[in-house]
Amino acid sequence: MRMEDMILISVDDHIVEPPNMFDGHVPDKYKDLAPKSVRKEQPDGSVIDVWVYEDSEIPNIGLNAVAGRPPEEYNFNPTAYTDCRPGTYDVAERVKDMDRNGVLASVCFPSFPQFCGQLFSRSQDLDVGYVMLQAYNDWHIDTWCGSQPGRFIPLSLPPIWDPELMAKEVRRVAAKGCYNVTFSEDPSKLGWPSLHSEHWDPFYKACIDEGMQICLHIGSSSTMIELNDAPIDTMITLTPMNSFQAAANLIWSPTLKRFPDLKFALSEGGIGWLPYFLERIDYVYERHRFWTGQQFGDMLPSAKAREVFSFCFIDDKAGVLERDLIGIDNISWECDYPHSYSSWSTSPEALWKHFDGIKISDEEINKITHLNAMNRFHFDPFAIRPREESTVAALRSRVTD
Amino acid sequence: MRMEDMILISVDDHIVEPPNMFDGHVPDKYKDLAPKSVRKEQPDGSVIDVWVYEDSEIPNIGLNAVAGRPPEEYNFNPTAYTDCRPGTYDVAERVKDMDRNGVLASVCFPSFPQFCGQLFSRSQDLDVGYVMLQAYNDWHIDTWCGSQPGRFIPLSLPPIWDPELMAKEVRRVAAKGCYNVTFSEDPSKLGWPSLHSEHWDPFYKACIDEGMQICLHIGSSSTMIELNDAPIDTMITLTPMNSFQAAANLIWSPTLKRFPDLKFALSEGGIGWLPYFLERIDYVYERHRFWTGQQFGDMLPSAKAREVFSFCFIDDKAGVLERDLIGIDNISWECDYPHSYSSWSTSPEALWKHFDGIKISDEEINKITHLNAMNRFHFDPFAIRPREESTVAALRSRVTD
């Protein structure tokens, strides 16, 4: 296999929501209450775009839409749509950017409503919040994904303030063909009960009934690992440790004893720490289960972890080298477009560096680049487009400008 | 090389302090104020031993002295000396236990005063606290280590409440041949300024002047990673992440810019996470340094990390497999006697499983088992005992009972 022959599905990208996204998705009587995109002049004369919802005003942060810019230009400043590549917010342009980058399909996480739709949970009237959240999901599934068949894997937001409503929404979007839902790596940090609580059981049950994978994106607890006075680089270095923590929290959780068939994706969590993590949980189990009371039957915790979790990476050579220790069926690739870790528009080249010069089979590469994603995220792009038209080379050849 | 030919230096073991340890080390006028070992009857009729210092009463926790017991018997209950192997508190017996385990030499961390001597920082009269801390260090260096030449690497406690005093104590113990000092992986969690603060500069400067390595043991911030409602297994799984955090905190710290020659040991931190960590800090640097302002000159952060840190492991197959990505000069072995992770009295067998069946040179094994420890911890056991009498086989052959 050559780099050009890879078929790439990215299991973690991001949408900068376009200004007109709520048009046509909100019933007339709620129209005036929908979040609005507002253009604002800054004290320094520059112009930014913000989302306004009730009393909240949410800017788009520059670092979240840097695709195509050199690292020298990264910063945390708010931006206007006109500062960003159209591919960040316009789905037709997004597909062109995916073609340029040889990427067949993509899972897109939300931006302004936060990773698990927390914005809507803060609605003054939660009935209105639910209307807007449903509108978001409908727009995401029908417009963003629906307008580009075979190019996007739908991902829904949960009405996190009410587990019964979460279950209802899981069933509603599943009926529309969406089999992935975002949730929080630690909802207790958001003021809700922890991942272990029976509070969430209606949601967990619906996910199992509908074959819904739960995606826990780093940052979805709205907290960073806290170290006093730490340089910002420390915080950036530690973000994937949120996934380490979430995995450590879930694998021992009574939740997995009540719902052993739950499936979680640890989005943007990296993979290089997994050989250590998987060895560590077995070691803890062997040494401590007698007094902690853990039970995995005939299994080791590492084997259970491979059943439960799917992992992904952007740039992670150690993880790819150690794939046998992780489990080849558990590793997917992500692009992270348009965030600062994305190597767009040279992702195939960046990814190929992981495979080039090591002993790795075509089957392994295919699992990492797309087969595992298809399996875990319940998605079949080849129903729409044949394999031979889905490769890096085929997609890049479609780009005319 | 065969298992029996290894020469083992453990860079992380633990002392259960013996009841008479302060005898002869505290000036007469302070004698009555020294911590005392007190035997107590429990409501259930069992007997335990506790240390009493001023208003504090510190039990010895069973889990901290389980050497020789099967995992089925581990628990968190307080214990009596008579419940523990004599090797936990009696240095002559300790050496016999080391012989049984084929271990040549050992770094011993404190128990009842806590990892960085926090107990003494809570003294009602800090002058008394300093007297007791010095007595502890003198006992450790002169009695524990001094009575068994070539078998123990001295490690001192710092009077953490006063950086000038810390510097003075560093210079005092260095003059006695002690070149390692414990400190906290995050002193801000103990109520002191963070690792980054200039507050500690007198201490850091003295460490550099005296060639003193600073040992940051997991748990030395007296905090666990906090996850609400998490099963205890989660907390156990996450403890080595304290070292990940400490390394991430230090590598970017202004402290290392002020004192680039500081050396830290990440004690009981494990190594399997390092390929990921080292790759991650370089990636963060390449992507974010332009706005975060980090500077490493011609170096990458990973190269600086290999200069600054020494790492160690108990049981960590992924880390040993990936030693080229970590740096063979940065990895040492630890026994963790008498804690629950120790595989005493079969540590050579447990360690050899890491090397058996993989392609690893004798030089690499020697670096991991003792050469790196000798270098980083400033210790030469071969001045006392020739190499051929220092192997696993030679030490085990000394055991008569």
Coordinates of N, CA and C in Angstrom, one line a residue, chain A residues 63 71-76 186 188-189 193-197 218 225-241 244-246 248-254 268-273 275-277 279-281 283-284 286-294 314-319 321-322 325 339-343 354, chain B residues 63 71-76 186 188-189 193-197 218 225-241 244-246 248-254 268-273 275-277 279-281 283-284 286-294 314-319 321-322 325 339-343 354:
Chain A
L63 N -7.9 29.8 18.0 CA -7.2 28.6 18.1 C -8.1 27.4 17.6
P71 N 1.7 27.7 12.6 CA 1.7 27.8 14.0 C 2.1 29.2 14.5
E72 N 2.9 29.9 13.8 CA 3.3 31.2 14.2 C 2.1 32.2 14.4
E73 N 0.9 31.8 13.7 CA -0.2 32.7 13.8 C -1.3 32.3 14.8
Y74 N -1.0 31.2 15.5 CA -2.0 30.7 16.5 C -2.2 31.6 17.7
N75 N -3.4 31.8 18.1 CA -3.7 32.6 19.3 C -5.1 32.3 19.8
F76 N -5.3 32.9 21.0 CA -6.6 32.6 21.7 C -7.7 33.7 21.4
D186 N -16.5 13.6 32.4 CA -16.8 13.6 33.8 C -17.9 14.6 34.1
S188 N -19.7 15.0 36.6 CA -19.7 15.6 37.9 C -19.0 16.9 38.0
K189 N -18.0 17.1 37.0 CA -17.3 18.4 37.0 C -18.2 19.5 36.4
P193 N -24.5 14.4 38.3 CA -23.9 13.2 39.0 C -22.7 12.6 38.2
S194 N -21.9 11.8 38.8 CA -20.8 11.3 38.2 C -21.2 10.2 37.1
L195 N -20.2 9.7 36.3 CA -20.4 8.7 35.4 C -20.9 7.4 36.0
H196 N -20.7 7.2 37.3 CA -21.0 6.0 38.0 C -22.5 6.0 38.5
S197 N -23.1 7.1 38.4 CA -24.4 7.2 39.1 C -25.5 6.6 38.3
I218 N -12.0 15.0 24.9 CA -11.2 15.7 25.9 C -11.7 17.1 26.0
I225 N -6.8 19.7 34.0 CA -6.1 19.2 35.2 C -5.5 20.3 35.9
E226 N -5.8 20.5 37.1 CA -5.4 21.7 37.9 C -4.0 21.6 38.5
L227 N -3.1 22.4 38.1 CA -1.8 22.5 38.7 C -1.6 24.0 38.9
N228 N -1.3 24.4 40.1 CA -1.2 25.9 40.4 C 0.0 26.5 39.7
D229 N -0.3 27.7 39.1 CA 0.8 28.5 38.4 C 1.4 27.8 37.2
A230 N 0.8 26.7 36.8 CA 1.4 25.9 35.7 C 1.5 26.7 34.4
P231 N 2.6 26.7 33.7 CA 2.7 27.3 32.4 C 1.6 26.7 31.5
I232 N 1.1 27.5 30.6 CA 0.0 27.1 29.7 C 0.4 25.8 29.0
D233 N 1.7 25.7 28.6 CA 2.2 24.5 27.9 C 1.9 23.2 28.8
T234 N 2.0 23.4 30.1 CA 1.7 22.2 30.9 C 0.3 21.7 30.8
M235 N -0.6 22.7 30.7 CA -2.0 22.3 30.6 C -2.3 21.7 29.2
I236 N -1.6 22.2 28.2 CA -1.8 21.6 26.9 C -1.2 20.2 26.8
T237 N -0.1 20.0 27.5 CA 0.5 18.7 27.5 C -0.4 17.7 28.2
L238 N -1.1 18.2 29.2 CA -1.9 17.2 30.0 C -3.3 16.9 29.5
T239 N -3.8 17.7 28.5 CA -5.2 17.4 28.1 C -5.5 16.0 27.8
P240 N -4.6 15.2 27.1 CA -5.0 13.8 26.8 C -5.2 13.0 28.1
M241 N -4.6 13.5 29.2 CA -4.7 12.7 30.5 C -6.1 12.7 31.0
F244 N -7.2 9.4 29.8 CA -6.6 8.4 30.7 C -7.5 8.3 32.0
Q245 N -7.8 9.5 32.5 CA -8.7 9.5 33.7 C -10.1 8.9 33.4
A246 N -10.6 9.3 32.3 CA -12.0 8.9 32.0 C -12.0 7.3 31.8
A248 N -9.8 5.2 33.2 CA -9.6 4.6 34.5 C -10.8 4.7 35.3
N249 N -11.6 5.7 35.1 CA -12.8 5.9 35.9 C -13.9 4.9 35.4
L250 N -14.0 4.7 34.1 CA -15.1 3.9 33.6 C -14.8 2.4 33.7
I251 N -13.5 2.0 33.6 CA -13.2 0.6 33.5 C -13.6 -0.1 34.9
W252 N -13.4 0.6 36.0 CA -13.7 0.1 37.3 C -15.1 0.4 37.7
S253 N -15.9 1.1 36.9 CA -17.2 1.7 37.3 C -18.3 0.7 37.5
P254 N -19.1 0.9 38.5 CA -20.3 0.0 38.6 C -21.2 0.2 37.4
E268 N -10.0 12.4 20.8 CA -8.8 13.2 20.9 C -8.0 12.9 22.1
G269 N -8.1 11.6 22.6 CA -7.4 11.2 23.8 C -6.0 10.7 23.5
G270 N -5.6 10.5 22.2 CA -4.3 9.9 21.9 C -4.3 8.4 22.2
I271 N -3.2 7.7 21.9 CA -3.1 6.3 22.1 C -1.8 5.8 22.7
G272 N -0.8 6.7 22.7 CA 0.6 6.3 23.1 C 0.6 5.9 24.6
W273 N -0.4 6.3 25.4 CA -0.4 6.0 26.8 C -1.1 4.7 27.0
P275 N -0.6 1.4 26.0 CA 0.2 0.2 26.5 C 0.4 0.2 28.0
Y276 N 0.7 1.4 28.5 CA 0.9 1.5 29.9 C -0.4 1.4 30.7
F277 N -1.4 2.0 30.2 CA -2.7 2.0 30.9 C -3.3 0.6 31.0
E279 N -1.7 -2.3 30.7 CA -0.8 -3.1 31.6 C -1.1 -2.7 33.1
R280 N -1.3 -1.5 33.3 CA -1.5 -1.0 34.7 C -2.8 -1.5 35.3
I281 N -3.9 -1.5 34.5 CA -5.2 -1.9 35.1 C -5.2 -3.4 35.4
Y283 N -2.5 -5.0 36.3 CA -1.6 -5.1 37.5 C -2.4 -4.7 38.7
V284 N -3.1 -3.6 38.6 CA -3.9 -3.2 39.8 C -4.9 -4.3 40.2
E286 N -4.7 -7.6 39.5 CA -4.1 -8.7 40.1 C -3.7 -8.5 41.6
R287 N -3.2 -7.3 41.9 CA -2.7 -7.0 43.2 C -3.8 -6.6 44.2
H288 N -4.8 -6.0 43.8 CA -5.7 -5.3 44.7 C -7.2 -5.8 44.7
R289 N -7.6 -6.6 43.8 CA -9.0 -7.0 43.7 C -9.5 -7.6 44.9
F290 N -8.6 -8.2 45.7 CA -9.1 -9.0 46.9 C -9.7 -8.1 47.9
W291 N -9.1 -6.9 48.1 CA -9.7 -6.0 49.1 C -10.6 -4.9 48.4
T292 N -10.5 -4.7 47.1 CA -11.3 -3.7 46.5 C -12.6 -4.3 46.0
G293 N -12.6 -5.6 45.8 CA -13.9 -6.3 45.4 C -14.2 -6.2 43.9
Q294 N -13.2 -5.9 43.1 CA -13.5 -5.8 41.6 C -13.7 -7.3 41.1
I314 N -4.0 11.6 16.5 CA -3.6 12.5 15.4 C -2.2 12.2 15.0
D315 N -1.3 12.3 15.9 CA 0.1 12.2 15.7 C 0.7 11.5 16.9
D316 N 1.1 10.2 16.7 CA 1.3 9.4 17.9 C 2.1 8.2 17.5
K317 N 3.4 8.4 17.2 CA 4.2 7.4 16.7 C 4.4 6.2 17.7
A318 N 4.6 6.5 18.9 CA 4.8 5.5 19.9 C 3.6 4.6 20.0
G319 N 2.4 5.2 19.9 CA 1.1 4.4 19.9 C 1.0 3.4 18.7
L321 N 3.6 2.3 16.9 CA 4.6 1.2 17.1 C 4.1 0.1 18.0
E322 N 3.4 0.5 19.0 CA 3.0 -0.4 20.1 C 1.5 -0.9 19.9
L325 N 0.1 -4.0 21.6 CA -0.2 -3.9 23.0 C -1.5 -3.2 23.2
H339 N -8.8 22.4 14.1 CA -8.1 22.9 15.3 C -6.6 22.9 15.1
S340 N -5.9 23.3 16.2 CA -4.5 23.6 16.0 C -3.6 22.3 15.9
Y341 N -4.2 21.1 16.3 CA -3.4 19.9 16.1 C -3.5 19.3 14.8
S342 N -4.4 19.8 14.0 CA -4.7 19.2 12.7 C -3.5 19.5 11.8
S343 N -3.1 18.5 10.9 CA -2.1 18.8 10.0 C -2.7 19.0 8.6
H354 N 3.8 7.6 10.2 CA 3.7 6.6 11.2 C 3.9 5.2 10.7
Chain B
L63 N -1.1 -1.8 54.3 CA -0.8 -1.8 52.9 C 0.6 -1.4 52.6
P71 N -1.5 -11.2 48.0 CA -2.5 -10.1 47.8 C -3.8 -10.3 48.5
E72 N -4.2 -11.5 48.7 CA -5.5 -11.8 49.4 C -5.5 -11.2 50.8
E73 N -4.3 -10.9 51.4 CA -4.3 -10.3 52.8 C -4.1 -8.8 52.8
Y74 N -4.0 -8.1 51.7 CA -3.8 -6.7 51.7 C -5.0 -6.0 52.3
N75 N -4.7 -4.9 53.1 CA -5.8 -4.0 53.5 C -5.2 -2.8 54.0
F76 N -6.1 -1.8 54.4 CA -5.7 -0.5 54.8 C -5.6 -0.4 56.4
D186 N 4.3 18.4 43.9 CA 3.5 19.6 43.8 C 3.3 20.3 45.2
S188 N 2.5 23.1 46.0 CA 1.4 24.0 46.2 C 0.1 23.2 46.8
K189 N 0.1 21.9 46.5 CA -1.0 21.1 47.1 C -0.8 21.0 48.6
P193 N 4.3 27.5 48.1 CA 4.3 27.9 46.7 C 4.6 26.8 45.7
S194 N 4.2 27.0 44.5 CA 4.3 25.9 43.5 C 5.8 25.7 43.1
L195 N 6.1 24.6 42.4 CA 7.4 24.2 41.9 C 8.1 25.4 41.1
H196 N 7.2 26.2 40.5 CA 7.7 27.3 39.7 C 8.2 28.5 40.4
S197 N 7.9 28.6 41.7 CA 8.1 29.8 42.4 C 9.5 30.1 42.8
I218 N 5.6 9.6 44.0 CA 4.2 9.8 43.8 C 3.5 9.8 45.2
I225 N -5.4 12.3 42.4 CA -6.2 12.9 41.3 C -7.6 12.7 41.6
E226 N -8.4 13.8 41.6 CA -9.7 13.8 42.1 C -10.8 13.5 41.1
L227 N -11.5 12.5 41.3 CA -12.6 12.1 40.4 C -13.8 11.8 41.4
N228 N -14.9 12.5 41.3 CA -15.9 12.3 42.2 C -16.5 10.8 42.1
D229 N -16.7 10.2 43.3 CA -17.3 8.9 43.4 C -16.5 7.8 42.8
A230 N -15.3 8.1 42.4 CA -14.5 7.1 41.7 C -14.2 5.9 42.6
P231 N -14.3 4.7 42.0 CA -13.9 3.5 42.7 C -12.5 3.6 43.2
I232 N -12.1 3.0 44.3 CA -10.8 3.1 44.8 C -9.8 2.6 43.7
D233 N -10.2 1.6 42.9 CA -9.3 1.1 41.9 C -8.9 2.2 40.9
T234 N -9.8 3.1 40.7 CA -9.5 4.2 39.8 C -8.4 5.0 40.3
M235 N -8.5 5.4 41.6 CA -7.4 6.2 42.2 C -6.1 5.4 42.2
I236 N -6.1 4.1 42.4 CA -4.8 3.4 42.4 C -4.3 3.4 41.0
T237 N -5.2 3.2 40.0 CA -4.7 3.2 38.6 C -4.0 4.5 38.2
L238 N -4.6 5.6 38.8 CA -4.1 6.9 38.4 C -2.9 7.5 39.1
T239 N -2.4 6.8 40.2 CA -1.3 7.4 41.0 C -0.1 7.7 40.1
P240 N 0.3 6.9 39.2 CA 1.5 7.2 38.4 C 1.3 8.5 37.6
M241 N 0.1 8.9 37.4 CA -0.2 10.1 36.6 C 0.2 11.3 37.4
F244 N 3.4 11.9 35.7 CA 3.2 12.5 34.4 C 3.0 14.0 34.6
Q245 N 2.1 14.3 35.6 CA 1.8 15.7 35.8 C 3.0 16.5 36.3
A246 N 3.8 15.9 37.2 CA 5.0 16.6 37.7 C 6.0 16.9 36.6
A248 N 5.3 17.1 33.4 CA 4.7 18.1 32.5 C 4.8 19.5 33.1
N249 N 4.7 19.5 34.4 CA 4.8 20.8 35.1 C 6.2 21.4 35.1
L250 N 7.2 20.5 35.3 CA 8.6 20.9 35.4 C 9.2 21.2 34.1
I251 N 8.9 20.4 33.1 CA 9.6 20.6 31.8 C 9.4 22.0 31.2
W252 N 8.2 22.5 31.4 CA 7.9 23.9 30.9 C 8.2 25.0 31.9
S253 N 8.7 24.6 33.1 CA 8.7 25.6 34.2 C 9.8 26.6 34.1
P254 N 9.5 27.8 34.5 CA 10.5 28.8 34.6 C 11.7 28.4 35.5
E268 N 8.7 6.0 41.7 CA 7.5 5.2 41.6 C 6.5 5.7 40.5
G269 N 7.1 6.4 39.6 CA 6.2 7.0 38.5 C 5.9 6.1 37.4
G270 N 6.7 5.0 37.3 CA 6.5 4.1 36.1 C 7.2 4.7 34.9
I271 N 7.3 3.9 33.8 CA 7.9 4.4 32.6 C 7.1 4.2 31.3
G272 N 6.1 3.4 31.3 CA 5.4 3.0 30.1 C 4.7 4.2 29.5
W273 N 4.4 5.2 30.2 CA 3.8 6.4 29.6 C 4.8 7.4 29.0
P275 N 7.1 7.1 26.4 CA 7.2 7.3 24.9 C 6.1 8.4 24.5
Y276 N 4.9 8.2 25.1 CA 3.9 9.2 24.7 C 4.2 10.6 25.3
F277 N 4.6 10.7 26.5 CA 4.9 12.0 27.1 C 6.0 12.7 26.3
E279 N 7.0 12.3 23.2 CA 6.5 12.7 21.9 C 5.6 13.9 22.0
R280 N 4.8 13.8 23.1 CA 3.7 14.9 23.3 C 4.4 16.2 23.5
I281 N 5.4 16.3 24.4 CA 6.0 17.6 24.7 C 6.7 18.2 23.5
Y283 N 5.7 17.7 20.4 CA 4.5 18.1 19.6 C 3.9 19.4 20.0
V284 N 3.7 19.5 21.3 CA 3.2 20.8 21.9 C 4.2 21.9 21.6
E286 N 6.4 22.2 19.1 CA 6.4 22.5 17.7 C 5.2 23.3 17.3
R287 N 4.0 23.0 17.9 CA 2.8 23.6 17.5 C 2.5 24.9 18.2
H288 N 2.9 25.0 19.5 CA 2.4 26.1 20.3 C 3.4 27.1 20.8
R289 N 4.7 26.9 20.6 CA 5.7 27.7 21.2 C 5.6 29.2 20.8
F290 N 5.1 29.4 19.6 CA 5.1 30.8 19.1 C 4.2 31.7 19.9
W291 N 3.1 31.1 20.4 CA 2.3 32.0 21.2 C 2.5 31.8 22.7
T292 N 3.1 30.6 23.1 CA 3.3 30.4 24.6 C 4.6 30.9 25.0
G293 N 5.5 31.2 24.0 CA 6.8 31.8 24.4 C 7.9 30.8 24.9
Q294 N 7.7 29.5 24.8 CA 8.7 28.6 25.3 C 9.9 28.6 24.4
I314 N 8.6 -0.7 38.4 CA 8.6 -2.0 39.1 C 8.2 -3.1 38.1
D315 N 7.1 -2.9 37.4 CA 6.6 -3.9 36.5 C 6.0 -3.1 35.4
D316 N 6.6 -3.2 34.2 CA 6.3 -2.2 33.2 C 6.8 -2.7 31.9
K317 N 6.2 -3.7 31.3 CA 6.7 -4.4 30.1 C 6.7 -3.4 28.9
A318 N 5.7 -2.7 28.8 CA 5.6 -1.7 27.6 C 6.8 -0.8 27.7
G319 N 7.1 -0.2 28.9 CA 8.2 0.7 29.0 C 9.5 0.1 28.6
L321 N 10.0 -2.5 26.6 CA 10.0 -2.7 25.2 C 10.3 -1.4 24.4
E322 N 9.8 -0.3 24.9 CA 9.9 1.0 24.2 C 11.1 1.8 24.8
L325 N 12.7 4.7 22.9 CA 11.9 5.9 22.8 C 12.0 6.7 24.1
H339 N 6.1 -2.3 50.1 CA 4.8 -1.9 49.7 C 4.1 -3.0 48.8
S340 N 2.8 -2.7 48.5 CA 2.0 -3.8 47.9 C 2.4 -4.1 46.5
Y341 N 3.2 -3.2 45.8 CA 3.6 -3.4 44.4 C 4.8 -4.2 44.3
S342 N 5.5 -4.4 45.5 CA 6.8 -5.1 45.5 C 6.6 -6.6 45.2
S343 N 7.4 -7.2 44.4 CA 7.3 -8.6 44.2 C 8.4 -9.3 45.0
H354 N 10.8 -9.1 32.0 CA 10.8 -8.0 31.1 C 11.9 -8.2 30.0

